[in-house]
Amino acid sequence: MQPKTLGEFVIEKQHEFPYSTGELSNLLNSIRLAAKVVNHYVNKAGLTDILGATGISNVQAEEQQKLDALANKLFIDALINREIVCGIASEEETDYISVSGMNKDNTNKYVVLIDPLDGSSNIDVNVSVGTIFSIYRRISPVGTPVTLEDFLQPGRNQVAAGYVIYGTSTMLVYTTGHGVNGFTLNPALGVFYLSHPNMKYPSKGKIYSINEGNYVHFPTGIKKYIKYCQEEKDDRPCTSRYIGSLVSDFHRNMIKGGVYLYPPTSKHPNGKLRLLYECNPMAFLAEQAGGKASDGYRNILDIKPEELHQRVPFYTGTTEMVDKIEEFIQIYD
Ligand code: AHG
Ligand code: MN
Ligand code: MN
């Protein structure tokens, strides 16, 4: 029997959504479409002139890659012309984009936050990259333009979140708060099929993922945790795996059991990852898959964001491993 398609699945689950008017389904369909278009470009990246840098830096003073800019445009285009989204914030844009809608009446209800291309440093070397998205219902009144407050909601308020991984196969993984489901793209047909229903972390994890090159700058608790992972005791040592694309590292750890860490460093005293575009959506997925996400002290989903491009230390994976990291931070920092 053919597995369910993403389109069929979204419609079938529409009733689980509190405001079941089909809007969220339409929104997910726009994301599905954009994912396919970005996938098309990522897949032939070596054949066209889209590798390398644009020569400009984004708002976070990071060198923007051509694919960053292209994926950003493709996602914004796919979201903007539908009567659903009232605002978009992107890692690649300085400010949020206000979408007043076709009739300019500001009646659209959802804001979308995106990291259009995650893992930029891997683009030129043919290693997996991804896209991360996060969706909220606006809090400002319908009929008025979207406000900054609509974007600065705690992650707990997300109505949906997910990622696309452009890996050995392309997958779209998402949650609306009723578990996590993964869909694999059949590239010949251009159709996503349900391949990973109800994804859950294994109860025990053995993988730790961290850029250990920054070791000397890590807080003591994290240094001690790394040594703990390497210790020959009980079911340790753990295995170290680090791709350098959050989406790919997260995806592997969710399937195999593990933890991803991006602690504060001297270059990034608040951590490197962005609360709104990276941490919150991943935290929502982690929780829905039976895992956890923390900044070392607080659940990521409980943090009240203060600015669009805010960064936080980020630890996410199996609950047991994240708890252990918090314990080490408690003791040593
Ligand atoms: P982006 O490509 O969207 O800027 O994100 C890169 C992030 C994340 O995907 C990855 O895990 C991390 O940066 C890697 O950072 P280091 O190269 O410092 O390890
Ligand atoms: Mn990223
Ligand atoms: Mn990015």
Coordinates of N, CA, C and O and ligand atoms in Angstrom, one line a residue, residues 91 115 118-119 274 278, ligand 2:
E91 N 16.0 34.9 9.6 CA 17.4 35.1 10.1 C 18.2 36.0 9.1 O 19.1 36.7 9.5
D115 N 14.6 30.1 9.5 CA 16.0 30.1 9.1 C 16.0 29.4 7.8 O 15.9 28.1 7.7
D118 N 19.9 26.5 6.9 CA 20.7 26.2 8.1 C 21.8 25.3 7.8 O 21.7 24.3 7.1
G119 N 23.0 25.7 8.3 CA 24.2 24.9 8.0 C 25.0 25.5 6.8 O 25.6 24.7 6.1
R274 N 20.1 31.1 17.3 CA 19.1 32.1 17.5 C 17.8 31.5 18.1 O 17.3 30.5 17.6
E278 N 15.9 29.2 15.4 CA 16.5 27.8 15.5 C 16.1 27.1 16.8 O 15.6 26.0 16.7
Ligands
MN2 MN 20.9 28.1 11.3

